[in-house]
XYZ file of C-alpha atoms in Angstrom:
728
model
C -68.862 40.207 -282.710
C -69.226 43.511 -280.817
C -67.954 43.560 -276.125
C -70.441 43.588 -273.560
C -68.332 47.305 -272.698
C -69.290 48.444 -276.510
C -72.237 48.514 -276.292
C -72.854 50.330 -272.967
C -70.134 52.998 -274.192
C -72.337 53.357 -277.392
C -75.174 53.678 -275.122
C -73.647 56.333 -273.085
C -72.332 58.277 -276.376
C -76.253 58.258 -277.481
C -77.575 59.496 -274.974
C -74.579 62.124 -273.931
C -75.564 63.058 -277.794
C -79.272 63.500 -277.204
C -77.919 66.937 -274.819
C -75.839 68.175 -277.633
C -77.466 68.050 -280.536
C -80.198 70.886 -280.862
C -83.279 68.155 -282.027
C -86.856 68.902 -281.935
C -88.699 69.053 -279.484
C -90.472 65.944 -279.436
C -87.935 64.048 -281.563
C -85.785 64.793 -278.685
C -88.421 63.125 -276.388
C -89.088 60.095 -278.275
C -85.214 59.283 -278.680
C -85.071 58.843 -275.767
C -87.196 56.503 -274.979
C -85.958 55.107 -278.093
C -82.904 55.005 -275.869
C -84.517 54.201 -272.349
C -85.952 51.431 -274.779
C -82.249 49.782 -275.793
C -80.681 49.817 -272.546
C -83.345 48.036 -271.473
C -83.059 45.637 -274.108
C -79.570 44.890 -273.149
C -79.545 44.621 -269.571
C -78.607 40.899 -269.735
C -75.455 41.758 -271.627
C -74.232 43.612 -268.881
C -70.169 42.393 -266.830
C -69.479 44.224 -264.255
C -67.642 46.307 -265.669
C -70.536 48.048 -266.973
C -72.355 48.891 -264.097
C -70.374 52.730 -263.877
C -71.993 52.940 -268.130
C -74.916 51.138 -266.905
C -75.350 54.153 -264.241
C -75.031 56.825 -266.252
C -77.005 56.230 -268.658
C -79.777 55.724 -265.796
C -78.468 59.167 -265.145
C -78.789 60.640 -268.239
C -82.181 59.247 -268.784
C -83.706 60.914 -265.601
C -81.712 64.481 -266.292
C -83.262 63.905 -270.162
C -86.439 63.838 -268.962
C -86.693 66.915 -266.655
C -84.765 69.547 -268.819
C -87.845 68.018 -272.063
C -90.568 68.991 -268.419
C -88.789 72.073 -267.923
C -88.876 73.698 -271.675
C -92.257 72.402 -272.110
C -95.372 75.488 -272.015
C -97.704 75.597 -269.730
C -100.530 74.547 -271.907
C -98.916 71.770 -273.440
C -98.465 70.416 -269.851
C -100.655 68.237 -269.828
C -101.126 66.879 -272.603
C -97.240 65.961 -272.804
C -97.293 64.851 -268.895
C -100.046 62.207 -270.446
C -97.318 61.159 -273.158
C -94.498 60.912 -270.893
C -97.413 58.892 -268.423
C -98.677 56.628 -270.610
C -94.253 55.790 -272.441
C -93.416 55.211 -268.806
C -95.793 51.832 -268.846
C -95.198 50.801 -272.397
C -91.551 50.704 -271.155
C -92.581 49.195 -267.897
C -94.823 46.299 -269.475
C -92.274 45.383 -271.413
C -91.022 41.505 -270.889
C -88.043 42.309 -269.455
C -89.400 44.684 -266.401
C -92.922 41.707 -266.145
C -90.343 38.682 -265.357
C -88.258 40.420 -262.229
C -91.726 42.290 -260.904
C -93.314 38.232 -260.974
C -90.181 37.807 -258.804
C -90.037 39.682 -255.480
C -87.447 41.310 -253.431
C -85.790 38.273 -251.339
C -84.925 36.796 -254.635
C -81.582 38.023 -256.765
C -79.540 36.580 -259.566
C -77.150 38.278 -261.745
C -78.715 40.822 -263.208
C -81.472 41.921 -261.192
C -80.120 44.947 -259.364
C -80.026 46.597 -262.834
C -84.518 46.070 -263.960
C -84.726 47.422 -260.035
C -82.669 50.225 -260.541
C -84.512 51.011 -264.044
C -88.150 49.366 -262.535
C -87.474 51.997 -259.236
C -86.774 54.784 -261.506
C -90.288 54.476 -264.153
C -92.660 53.636 -261.455
C -90.629 56.525 -259.363
C -90.789 59.443 -262.214
C -94.645 58.028 -263.295
C -96.232 58.895 -260.327
C -94.683 62.445 -260.053
C -96.594 62.526 -263.969
C -100.090 61.273 -262.486
C -100.153 65.565 -260.362
C -100.666 66.386 -264.275
C -102.972 64.008 -265.252
C -106.546 64.295 -265.447
C -108.710 61.185 -266.917
C -111.699 61.165 -267.712
C -114.842 58.742 -267.891
C -113.745 58.159 -272.035
C -109.531 57.099 -270.906
C -109.972 53.874 -272.653
C -105.728 54.343 -272.604
C -105.038 52.964 -269.211
C -107.026 49.621 -270.265
C -104.800 48.286 -272.390
C -101.821 47.422 -268.875
C -104.118 45.726 -267.224
C -101.310 43.165 -267.205
C -98.690 45.702 -266.129
C -101.305 46.912 -263.178
C -101.966 42.693 -261.838
C -97.828 42.177 -262.190
C -97.401 45.249 -259.812
C -99.544 44.411 -257.204
C -99.176 40.930 -257.215
C -95.682 41.639 -255.993
C -97.417 43.926 -253.074
C -98.820 41.209 -251.575
C -96.132 38.294 -252.207
C -93.415 40.951 -251.051
C -95.875 41.439 -247.428
C -96.507 37.518 -247.670
C -92.978 36.373 -247.127
C -92.130 39.754 -245.059
C -94.550 38.513 -242.475
C -92.966 34.512 -243.405
C -89.420 35.885 -242.591
C -90.353 37.290 -239.349
C -88.594 40.516 -241.305
C -88.842 44.035 -238.714
C -87.269 46.039 -240.277
C -88.731 47.511 -243.779
C -86.202 48.647 -246.029
C -86.587 52.123 -247.842
C -87.046 52.025 -251.482
C -87.722 49.090 -252.096
C -89.765 47.907 -255.377
C -92.974 47.176 -253.014
C -93.080 50.675 -251.589
C -92.267 52.714 -255.122
C -95.770 50.036 -256.330
C -97.730 50.712 -252.823
C -96.888 55.302 -253.703
C -97.103 54.957 -257.507
C -100.582 52.947 -256.668
C -101.760 55.449 -253.846
C -100.854 58.425 -256.269
C -103.159 56.720 -259.672
C -106.474 55.646 -257.353
C -106.848 59.135 -255.848
C -107.639 60.107 -260.046
C -112.056 58.637 -259.104
C -112.612 57.982 -262.575
C -110.140 54.822 -262.416
C -111.575 53.810 -259.666
C -114.337 51.669 -261.431
C -111.097 50.018 -263.263
C -108.762 49.328 -260.585
C -112.102 47.248 -259.442
C -112.178 45.187 -262.257
C -108.743 43.780 -261.859
C -109.183 42.743 -258.074
C -107.459 45.962 -256.416
C -109.571 46.227 -253.334
C -109.859 43.246 -252.144
C -105.719 42.708 -253.184
C -105.721 45.386 -250.576
C -107.579 44.819 -248.405
C -105.841 41.339 -247.768
C -102.345 43.159 -246.796
C -104.429 45.254 -244.407
C -104.560 42.099 -243.011
C -101.072 41.402 -243.049
C -98.920 44.532 -241.793
C -98.442 45.350 -238.997
C -100.653 48.742 -238.485
C -97.420 51.054 -236.709
C -95.410 50.119 -239.829
C -94.515 52.624 -242.530
C -96.474 50.966 -245.599
C -100.228 51.118 -243.531
C -101.270 54.852 -244.512
C -100.209 53.710 -248.198
C -102.750 51.404 -247.778
C -104.779 52.943 -246.399
C -104.641 55.974 -248.788
C -105.550 53.501 -252.339
C -108.247 51.709 -249.733
C -109.862 55.095 -249.003
C -109.112 56.530 -252.478
C -110.765 53.348 -253.729
C -114.068 53.976 -250.927
C -114.767 58.009 -252.461
C -116.432 55.692 -255.946
C -119.785 54.335 -255.547
C -118.129 50.730 -256.613
C -115.353 51.024 -254.885
C -117.738 51.798 -251.847
C -119.700 48.831 -253.266
C -116.848 46.635 -253.425
C -115.390 47.099 -250.223
C -118.230 46.140 -248.822
C -119.070 42.973 -250.520
C -115.759 41.853 -249.352
C -115.935 42.952 -245.366
C -114.068 45.990 -245.619
C -115.988 47.925 -243.063
C -114.833 45.479 -240.589
C -111.255 44.992 -242.001
C -110.330 48.358 -241.355
C -111.843 48.745 -238.085
C -110.093 45.567 -236.945
C -106.908 46.983 -238.265
C -108.009 50.543 -236.245
C -108.475 49.062 -233.287
C -105.549 46.910 -233.102
C -104.471 46.558 -229.412
C -100.940 45.933 -229.964
C -99.650 48.369 -232.581
C -101.052 51.727 -232.524
C -100.908 53.615 -236.237
C -99.770 56.786 -236.392
C -102.415 59.624 -236.650
C -102.507 60.172 -240.380
C -103.084 56.930 -240.732
C -105.085 56.228 -238.545
C -107.602 58.990 -240.419
C -106.994 58.125 -243.610
C -108.852 54.752 -242.327
C -110.943 56.469 -240.592
C -112.087 58.284 -243.437
C -112.616 55.492 -245.163
C -114.744 53.849 -242.118
C -116.824 56.996 -243.069
C -117.325 56.189 -246.961
C -118.326 52.639 -245.401
C -120.624 53.771 -243.122
C -124.406 54.361 -243.362
C -126.325 56.903 -240.795
C -126.810 54.368 -238.303
C -123.267 53.070 -237.794
C -122.353 56.797 -237.733
C -124.130 57.108 -234.522
C -124.037 53.877 -232.598
C -119.503 54.819 -233.441
C -120.251 58.109 -231.965
C -116.992 58.281 -229.706
C -114.635 57.733 -232.749
C -116.466 59.808 -235.325
C -116.604 63.238 -233.514
C -112.289 62.597 -233.076
C -112.911 62.367 -237.038
C -114.788 65.626 -237.354
C -112.372 67.320 -234.772
C -108.976 66.176 -237.426
C -111.194 66.869 -240.537
C -112.680 70.185 -239.343
C -108.964 71.038 -238.374
C -107.435 70.374 -240.900
C -110.095 72.501 -243.170
C -108.572 75.468 -240.862
C -105.505 74.573 -241.979
C -106.159 74.066 -245.837
C -107.698 77.302 -245.942
C -105.273 79.642 -244.718
C -102.653 77.380 -246.549
C -101.885 78.916 -250.468
C -102.244 75.676 -252.165
C -104.642 74.279 -249.714
C -103.331 71.824 -248.588
C -103.091 70.665 -244.983
C -101.186 67.549 -243.565
C -100.520 65.848 -246.536
C -104.332 66.240 -247.520
C -106.177 68.366 -250.138
C -109.074 70.920 -249.663
C -111.523 68.958 -250.792
C -110.643 65.170 -248.809
C -111.990 66.215 -245.678
C -114.930 68.202 -247.743
C -115.731 64.943 -249.172
C -116.215 62.924 -246.543
C -117.913 66.044 -244.439
C -121.009 65.672 -247.440
C -121.639 61.349 -246.610
C -120.657 62.167 -242.366
C -123.344 65.484 -242.259
C -125.967 62.415 -243.902
C -126.152 62.407 -240.777
C -127.514 65.544 -238.373
C -125.853 64.807 -234.964
C -122.995 64.990 -237.093
C -123.519 68.148 -239.056
C -124.133 69.201 -235.168
C -121.283 68.444 -233.854
C -119.618 70.097 -236.294
C -121.424 73.409 -235.982
C -121.489 73.646 -231.860
C -119.035 70.813 -230.598
C -116.055 70.386 -232.411
C -112.403 70.824 -230.909
C -109.994 72.627 -232.709
C -107.090 74.688 -232.410
C -108.411 77.798 -233.079
C -111.913 77.112 -231.260
C -114.830 77.841 -233.633
C -117.586 79.693 -232.577
C -120.801 77.829 -234.869
C -121.116 81.663 -236.519
C -117.242 81.259 -237.574
C -117.698 77.996 -238.383
C -120.710 78.782 -240.140
C -118.283 81.606 -242.165
C -115.219 78.837 -242.619
C -118.182 77.171 -245.659
C -119.339 80.070 -246.778
C -115.629 81.691 -247.494
C -114.263 78.823 -248.654
C -116.833 78.640 -251.203
C -117.316 82.635 -251.865
C -113.740 81.905 -252.878
C -114.216 78.003 -255.284
C -116.771 80.442 -256.373
C -115.618 80.727 -259.784
C -114.225 77.815 -260.609
C -116.714 76.506 -262.830
C -115.413 79.412 -265.517
C -111.447 78.004 -265.980
C -111.400 74.108 -266.578
C -109.411 73.096 -263.011
C -111.558 69.693 -262.046
C -110.115 69.604 -258.165
C -111.656 72.926 -257.827
C -114.905 72.837 -259.592
C -115.245 69.814 -256.792
C -113.680 71.487 -253.994
C -116.783 73.348 -254.838
C -118.912 71.213 -255.354
C -118.406 69.754 -251.816
C -118.760 72.617 -250.559
C -121.852 73.574 -251.697
C -123.221 69.945 -250.898
C -121.656 70.691 -246.512
C -124.241 74.316 -247.467
C -127.068 72.827 -247.743
C -126.957 70.659 -245.552
C -126.869 73.426 -243.084
C -129.630 75.594 -244.742
C -131.773 72.507 -244.151
C -131.879 73.621 -240.184
C -134.165 76.000 -239.112
C -131.690 78.175 -236.634
C -129.241 78.974 -238.968
C -130.456 79.354 -242.079
C -130.701 83.607 -241.231
C -126.776 82.770 -240.409
C -127.328 82.421 -244.248
C -129.444 84.744 -245.941
C -127.473 87.957 -244.009
C -124.345 86.989 -246.350
C -125.426 88.735 -249.385
C -122.322 88.087 -251.048
C -123.054 83.914 -250.036
C -126.543 84.717 -251.928
C -125.558 86.637 -254.957
C -122.609 84.320 -255.321
C -125.669 80.970 -254.943
C -127.835 82.568 -257.684
C -125.251 83.230 -260.237
C -124.520 79.305 -259.389
C -128.050 78.163 -260.206
C -129.894 80.728 -262.506
C -126.606 80.037 -265.181
C -126.538 77.108 -267.282
C -124.123 78.492 -269.445
C -120.712 77.398 -267.497
C -118.605 74.895 -268.447
C -118.732 72.549 -265.571
C -117.360 69.260 -266.486
C -117.507 66.287 -266.431
C -116.495 64.156 -263.680
C -117.109 62.096 -261.226
C -119.532 62.707 -258.595
C -120.911 60.018 -255.562
C -124.169 59.396 -253.827
C -123.602 61.514 -251.211
C -123.513 64.619 -253.439
C -125.597 66.959 -255.998
C -123.791 68.641 -258.720
C -123.364 71.983 -258.065
C -126.213 73.384 -259.789
C -128.588 71.669 -257.951
C -126.976 71.632 -254.169
C -127.370 75.869 -256.085
C -131.279 75.976 -255.953
C -131.882 72.841 -253.133
C -129.623 76.376 -250.510
C -131.572 78.755 -252.322
C -135.396 76.664 -251.393
C -134.678 76.260 -248.057
C -133.666 80.105 -247.509
C -137.316 81.098 -249.231
C -136.028 82.650 -252.545
C -137.302 80.536 -255.244
C -140.769 79.022 -254.905
C -141.496 74.980 -255.963
C -142.379 76.231 -259.546
C -139.272 77.868 -260.328
C -137.157 74.888 -258.000
C -138.752 72.406 -260.508
C -138.537 75.407 -263.551
C -134.462 75.764 -262.800
C -134.190 71.239 -262.924
C -135.838 70.153 -266.371
C -133.092 73.159 -267.716
C -130.202 70.653 -266.868
C -128.295 69.282 -269.280
C -129.611 66.010 -270.747
C -128.474 62.627 -271.082
C -127.392 60.286 -273.782
C -126.842 56.714 -274.144
C -124.508 54.873 -276.080
C -125.800 51.415 -277.156
C -122.924 49.447 -279.081
C -121.730 45.572 -279.863
C -118.198 45.272 -277.229
C -116.711 43.439 -280.883
C -117.623 47.644 -282.226
C -114.914 49.354 -279.388
C -112.879 50.974 -281.450
C -115.464 52.813 -284.276
C -117.356 53.154 -280.331
C -113.765 55.118 -279.297
C -114.013 57.400 -281.599
C -117.870 58.180 -281.291
C -117.048 58.950 -278.115
C -114.220 61.365 -278.511
C -116.564 63.788 -280.435
C -119.621 63.352 -278.323
C -116.921 64.774 -275.100
C -117.060 67.412 -277.542
C -120.388 68.366 -276.478
C -120.538 67.971 -273.286
C -121.696 71.555 -272.960
C -124.988 69.812 -274.629
C -125.148 65.823 -273.301
C -124.406 64.287 -270.522
C -123.018 60.583 -271.861
C -124.360 57.328 -270.133
C -122.214 54.147 -271.715
C -121.043 50.533 -270.450
C -117.992 50.964 -269.785
C -117.834 53.560 -266.537
C -120.414 51.339 -265.010
C -119.305 47.611 -265.221
C -116.383 46.974 -263.001
C -119.250 47.236 -259.460
C -120.051 43.630 -257.629
C -123.904 45.600 -258.166
C -125.869 43.368 -261.304
C -124.643 45.396 -264.807
C -127.865 44.821 -266.215
C -129.770 47.296 -262.911
C -127.262 49.320 -263.641
C -128.068 49.350 -267.713
C -131.965 49.480 -266.884
C -131.195 53.044 -264.979
C -128.914 54.487 -267.805
C -131.483 53.543 -270.544
C -134.523 55.268 -267.958
C -132.263 58.651 -267.266
C -131.889 58.942 -271.062
C -134.111 61.205 -273.075
C -132.210 59.437 -276.620
C -130.190 56.570 -277.036
C -128.011 56.284 -279.643
C -127.479 52.233 -281.308
C -124.276 51.933 -283.020
C -125.646 49.217 -285.445
C -123.510 46.674 -287.598
C -124.031 42.645 -287.972
C -122.059 42.195 -284.430
C -124.790 44.437 -282.889
C -126.997 42.467 -284.195
C -126.590 38.965 -283.379
C -126.125 40.353 -280.009
C -127.666 38.951 -277.667
C -127.421 41.538 -275.058
C -127.865 44.690 -276.953
C -131.512 43.052 -278.565
C -132.427 43.131 -274.944
C -130.870 46.809 -274.709
C -132.312 48.238 -277.265
C -136.290 46.431 -276.128
C -135.933 47.637 -272.742
C -135.563 51.419 -274.922
C -138.143 51.071 -276.934
C -140.731 49.283 -274.772
C -139.953 53.280 -272.786
C -140.766 54.648 -275.628
C -137.047 56.433 -276.000
C -136.722 58.065 -278.279
C -133.764 56.675 -280.758
C -131.274 57.180 -283.245
C -129.597 54.267 -285.271
C -125.786 54.995 -286.272
C -124.780 52.601 -288.789
C -120.934 50.699 -288.934
C -121.125 50.248 -293.150
C -124.162 48.381 -294.448
C -124.662 45.197 -291.803
C -128.007 44.185 -293.246
C -131.678 43.285 -292.337
C -132.664 42.428 -288.565
C -135.788 41.690 -288.023
C -136.208 41.957 -284.473
C -135.124 45.478 -285.189
C -135.837 47.105 -288.264
C -139.667 47.296 -287.315
C -139.283 49.709 -284.368
C -136.447 51.395 -286.423
C -138.057 52.310 -289.445
C -138.910 55.645 -290.286
C -136.292 57.153 -288.054
C -133.778 59.379 -289.074
C -130.504 57.673 -289.053
C -127.079 58.079 -290.234
C -124.682 55.860 -291.834
C -120.632 55.694 -291.837
C -119.094 54.144 -294.629
C -117.637 51.825 -291.494
C -114.938 51.032 -289.281
C -112.379 53.332 -291.239
C -109.418 54.569 -289.366
C -111.045 58.598 -289.325
C -114.525 59.305 -289.545
C -115.992 61.446 -291.382
C -116.296 64.475 -290.577
C -119.458 65.035 -292.648
C -121.816 62.196 -291.029
C -120.524 63.542 -288.071
C -122.017 67.099 -288.381
C -124.583 65.353 -289.486
C -124.897 62.933 -286.162
C -124.174 65.979 -283.632
C -126.702 67.439 -285.407
C -129.364 64.707 -285.393
C -128.243 64.075 -281.916
C -129.862 67.676 -280.879
C -132.780 67.921 -282.607
C -133.899 65.044 -280.570
C -133.517 66.402 -277.375
C -134.637 69.851 -278.952
C -137.787 67.334 -279.580
C -137.630 65.200 -276.308
C -138.074 68.623 -273.738
C -140.537 69.457 -274.623
C -141.954 68.321 -271.122
C -144.319 70.435 -269.235
C -144.082 71.480 -265.325
C -147.775 70.018 -264.971
C -145.376 66.462 -265.823
C -144.295 67.315 -262.565
C -147.030 66.549 -260.318
C -148.188 63.479 -259.313
C -151.835 62.529 -260.362
C -154.332 62.510 -257.926
C -155.481 59.210 -256.477
C -158.596 57.489 -257.108
C -161.679 58.554 -255.816
C -162.076 53.903 -254.379
C -159.016 55.375 -252.709
C -159.149 58.584 -251.137
C -162.692 57.255 -249.533
C -160.584 54.852 -246.564
C -159.999 57.362 -244.843
C -157.835 56.282 -241.959
C -157.704 58.564 -238.414
C -154.360 58.881 -237.719
C -152.222 56.504 -234.796
C -149.234 59.480 -234.855
C -149.191 62.077 -232.185
C -150.446 64.921 -233.476
C -148.485 67.143 -230.479
C -144.741 66.488 -231.534
C -143.456 68.192 -232.832
C -141.693 66.445 -236.135
C -138.169 67.597 -234.924
C -139.187 64.900 -231.429
C -140.248 62.498 -234.871
C -138.653 58.442 -233.215
C -138.666 55.852 -236.397
C -141.861 54.240 -235.595
C -143.550 57.981 -235.570
C -141.797 58.468 -239.082
C -143.368 54.856 -240.211
C -147.122 56.522 -239.708
C -146.644 59.487 -241.259
C -145.873 56.587 -244.296
C -148.923 54.642 -243.496
C -150.841 57.754 -243.432
C -150.498 57.947 -246.911
C -151.150 53.788 -248.154
C -146.974 53.964 -248.947
C -146.018 50.017 -248.022
C -143.693 49.011 -245.397
C -141.754 47.724 -247.828
C -140.694 50.953 -249.916
C -139.980 52.636 -246.883
C -137.752 50.472 -244.828
C -135.950 50.973 -248.708
C -135.495 54.512 -247.288
C -135.292 53.919 -243.889
C -134.742 57.464 -242.513
C -134.162 58.432 -238.846
C -135.212 61.386 -239.214
C -137.653 63.914 -240.026
C -134.737 66.089 -241.537
C -133.334 63.208 -243.673
C -136.783 63.310 -244.902
C -136.096 66.641 -245.294
C -134.045 66.574 -247.250
C -134.657 63.637 -250.057
C -138.163 65.861 -250.729
C -136.258 68.485 -251.894
C -133.883 65.786 -254.149
C -137.504 64.547 -255.285
C -138.644 68.567 -256.200
C -135.215 68.508 -258.601
C -135.718 65.359 -260.759
C -138.419 62.874 -259.255
C -137.994 60.616 -262.665
C -134.801 59.834 -261.353
C -135.041 58.565 -258.187
C -137.888 56.752 -259.623
C -136.204 54.898 -262.050
C -133.313 54.392 -259.458
C -135.745 52.737 -256.369
C -137.769 50.976 -258.739
C -134.080 48.830 -260.122
C -133.351 48.361 -256.007
C -136.789 47.430 -255.419
C -137.129 44.547 -257.320
C -133.112 43.358 -256.248
C -135.020 43.856 -252.265
C -138.093 42.389 -253.574
C -137.317 39.929 -256.109
C -140.458 38.967 -258.067
C -141.605 42.607 -256.891
C -142.607 45.939 -259.207
C -142.471 48.691 -257.461
C -145.638 50.388 -259.797
C -144.853 54.314 -260.425
C -148.349 55.367 -259.017
C -147.211 53.796 -254.860
C -143.986 55.739 -255.680
C -146.524 58.839 -256.088
C -148.037 58.219 -252.640
C -144.723 57.917 -251.334
C -143.327 61.389 -252.955
C -146.433 62.457 -251.549
C -145.998 62.036 -248.030
C -142.950 63.624 -248.679
C -144.278 66.825 -250.097
C -146.672 67.505 -246.911
C -144.344 67.216 -244.734
C -144.813 69.600 -241.336
C -142.320 72.526 -241.297
C -142.178 72.793 -237.751
C -144.920 72.372 -235.022
C -147.556 74.422 -235.821
C -147.665 73.003 -239.031
C -148.054 69.326 -236.923
C -151.192 70.758 -235.496
C -152.716 70.789 -238.661
C -152.420 67.254 -239.573
C -155.922 65.979 -241.239
C -157.234 62.724 -240.024
C -157.538 61.748 -242.797
C -155.976 60.674 -246.605
C -155.664 64.104 -248.928
C -158.255 63.796 -251.467
C -155.492 65.663 -253.385
C -151.965 64.517 -253.884
C -150.869 67.552 -256.049
C -147.176 68.829 -255.481
C -147.241 71.345 -253.142
C -145.426 71.760 -250.218
C -147.033 72.730 -246.934
């Protein structure tokens, strides 16, 4: 029998040989991972005499993987980083490591120190790789590690609870818990991963940790940052609200016994801003003003930095919070006119800061760097908010470079824009650019609608979850056609507290084409039947894609008879390339058939004679400037257009600026807004349905808004006879 010491001497020799042998690059990496796997397998055999050999093996593993990376070609960096990252996760998923992670920092066994050494190294290295990895909506690779991620965050909770029990005042450096939190912090920064992280209850666990740690502790910033990252996704916002996250964050920040450090305090404020309504932001203006000062200062400093970073923040982070806060005009006014920074900016220089940053990032859409595209999109949304204010329009219109850049983006639909997640507080780059041009009087109503019609259509994939593997292959092919269409699939929307069926119904409503992956499992699924029936009733274009020969289906066949279909031989490892091309051609042809809508479809039907005869004297003070309207005035305005209070309350407009902003959004995509709010209406008022003609009245009221005091005095005392889509 081979002695333990000999085992580790042999392992050390193998690691050393890797550095000597002239192996192919990829082979060397594979051998390195196999050796690390062997090292972990043999930890139970370690004796005291093996300690040095073991540590030498670990050090050589680390050195070798660094050297391997240093020889990677620049164009291969992202791909290789992904390979390394997932290989590291495979090592962390080994049963021996899981056993160690299921313990805690205070339970020491004979081999604990060796498992800790390997685990901490792997976590640290996986964290460092995350900066080179760009996850996408269709990325399912991370999902196979669900058990691993549950294990590591439970380790954090267990460790923190134990620290409280033993009243440990000093937190030791370099604990496994610290490495885990750093890893989760960096992982959650990839916003497309957030819905999946919600599915493993990370949000609830981090809030639980926040309630038991001391605000002054070194890990406060890490946990607050994870929560902030989660709050940047709408699903994360909904989840955090459901579990009282807003109040927990406020209590944490307001702790009177211990003070947060400046960075942790700012990150907490950013998360609070993401979870707050406009009314809540206004009611806590002192806290928010302090936050706005800090965010603008970071933006100023990051603008000067070569890598556009400041105080540990990327430029995109404060900008993303601004897009949420600027929904409230008071926040916008404060930043432009009253924010306290060094150097102190004037109104003109603050606007110039955002304009110049946009011009600098304008060409990001010609590259494949999503983070830069996101930064540019955030800047466009900020400038759109500014363009709603009459007194700032001149400053924007005087900058010809700005107008040229905006027009080139609004009119050019050939640029490749990554289909990454953007929160509901932001519009797409093209929509924001068109909105700015409209506000500045550079394009007309018709041009605005025309530009909106030209945006990419959405296709939805309807499938049975038993056919996940086949769906993954189809999705991979669809991803290659992102320049032609957007993709809606339920797996990107299933991890928040909002009812999944509501999201599916909204997805069907937004989609031009429904691609149904038909199999016997699909035919047997009540959920699939519900999806298909819902789409059929709404006259959606359906493309049947058969997986093999599933046979007949009584409830579906009658509806799809005669439709162009594609049939794959089965759920094979490799799909038939000819069939893939046939499927894509069918989708493109169907999209072309369904996008021949005329501009007349974007006008609102004329009210019936019966309704126009119901004239009603307005109770709105016609001499009152729109900027002075209160919530009561807003209610009266909608009442004059026969809009029910139930619908008005759903929007809760607090100023006419908010109404202008939403009217502009309706010009861009009124159909999508109707579908979205019909679902919200049904949820708010169970048993009641929002009729389209009622939404048309609401839309017409917004399109008829006066733009200044002179126009306010021209308000008719009767309900308009025509509800044609125009802006006074």
